[in-house]
Amino acid sequence: MTVAKYLVLLAAVAATSACSSEPAAPPASSESPAPAAPPATTSPAGAPRVFFIEPQDGATVKSPVHLMFGIENFEIAPVPSGTVESVRPNIGHHHVGVDTDCLPPGTEIPRASPWVHFGKGDNMIDMQLPPGPHKLALEIGDDKHTTIAGLCAVINITVAP
């Protein structure tokens, strides 16, 4: 084989391997891999969702416990003053139940223990809780304090002594 043919063949092999559709393996690294993305929510895109910003599910905290709530695709507003005759669509306010589960949709949230109402539209509180495990239910109620389907979240925390 002549030198010219050898160089043409070598160039063709180099070009073919450079255009391979196989991705190159990433270089080995001693750094730990990036954390996995948080799991996707099961709610359809654009569906209303309520959640605890603080504390996170499974957290160990000290009392008073700082609770902060979040909402997506739904409006939080103070309950109108006076007698409420009708509810405003897609508007509500937070309620927190301590050591309880979510109430069924369409249930009036009791204005007594274990529920705390946030009728002024606020989204946080520092709450005194005794040491030990606690279940916290965050539920949205409309202007008449009636639960709304799909707008409840439950977390479990432990209050340290």
JSON list of N, CA and C in Angstrom, two decimals, residues 1 3 52 97 136:
[
{"chain": "A", "resi": 1, "resn": "MET", "atom": "N", "xyz": [0.86, -1.15, 0.00]},
{"chain": "A", "resi": 1, "resn": "MET", "atom": "CA", "xyz": [0.00, 0.00, 0.00]},
{"chain": "A", "resi": 1, "resn": "MET", "atom": "C", "xyz": [0.91, 1.22, 0.00]},
{"chain": "A", "resi": 3, "resn": "VAL", "atom": "N", "xyz": [1.92, 5.17, 0.61]},
{"chain": "A", "resi": 3, "resn": "VAL", "atom": "CA", "xyz": [1.77, 6.07, 1.75]},
{"chain": "A", "resi": 3, "resn": "VAL", "atom": "C", "xyz": [0.52, 6.93, 1.57]},
{"chain": "A", "resi": 52, "resn": "PHE", "atom": "N", "xyz": [-46.78, 21.97, 52.60]},
{"chain": "A", "resi": 52, "resn": "PHE", "atom": "CA", "xyz": [-45.98, 22.59, 53.66]},
{"chain": "A", "resi": 52, "resn": "PHE", "atom": "C", "xyz": [-44.65, 23.03, 53.05]},
{"chain": "A", "resi": 97, "resn": "GLY", "atom": "N", "xyz": [-54.63, 21.01, 60.96]},
{"chain": "A", "resi": 97, "resn": "GLY", "atom": "CA", "xyz": [-55.10, 20.06, 61.96]},
{"chain": "A", "resi": 97, "resn": "GLY", "atom": "C", "xyz": [-53.91, 19.38, 62.59]},
{"chain": "A", "resi": 136, "resn": "LEU", "atom": "N", "xyz": [-49.46, 16.47, 60.91]},
{"chain": "A", "resi": 136, "resn": "LEU", "atom": "CA", "xyz": [-50.04, 17.77, 60.62]},
{"chain": "A", "resi": 136, "resn": "LEU", "atom": "C", "xyz": [-50.77, 17.70, 59.29]}
]
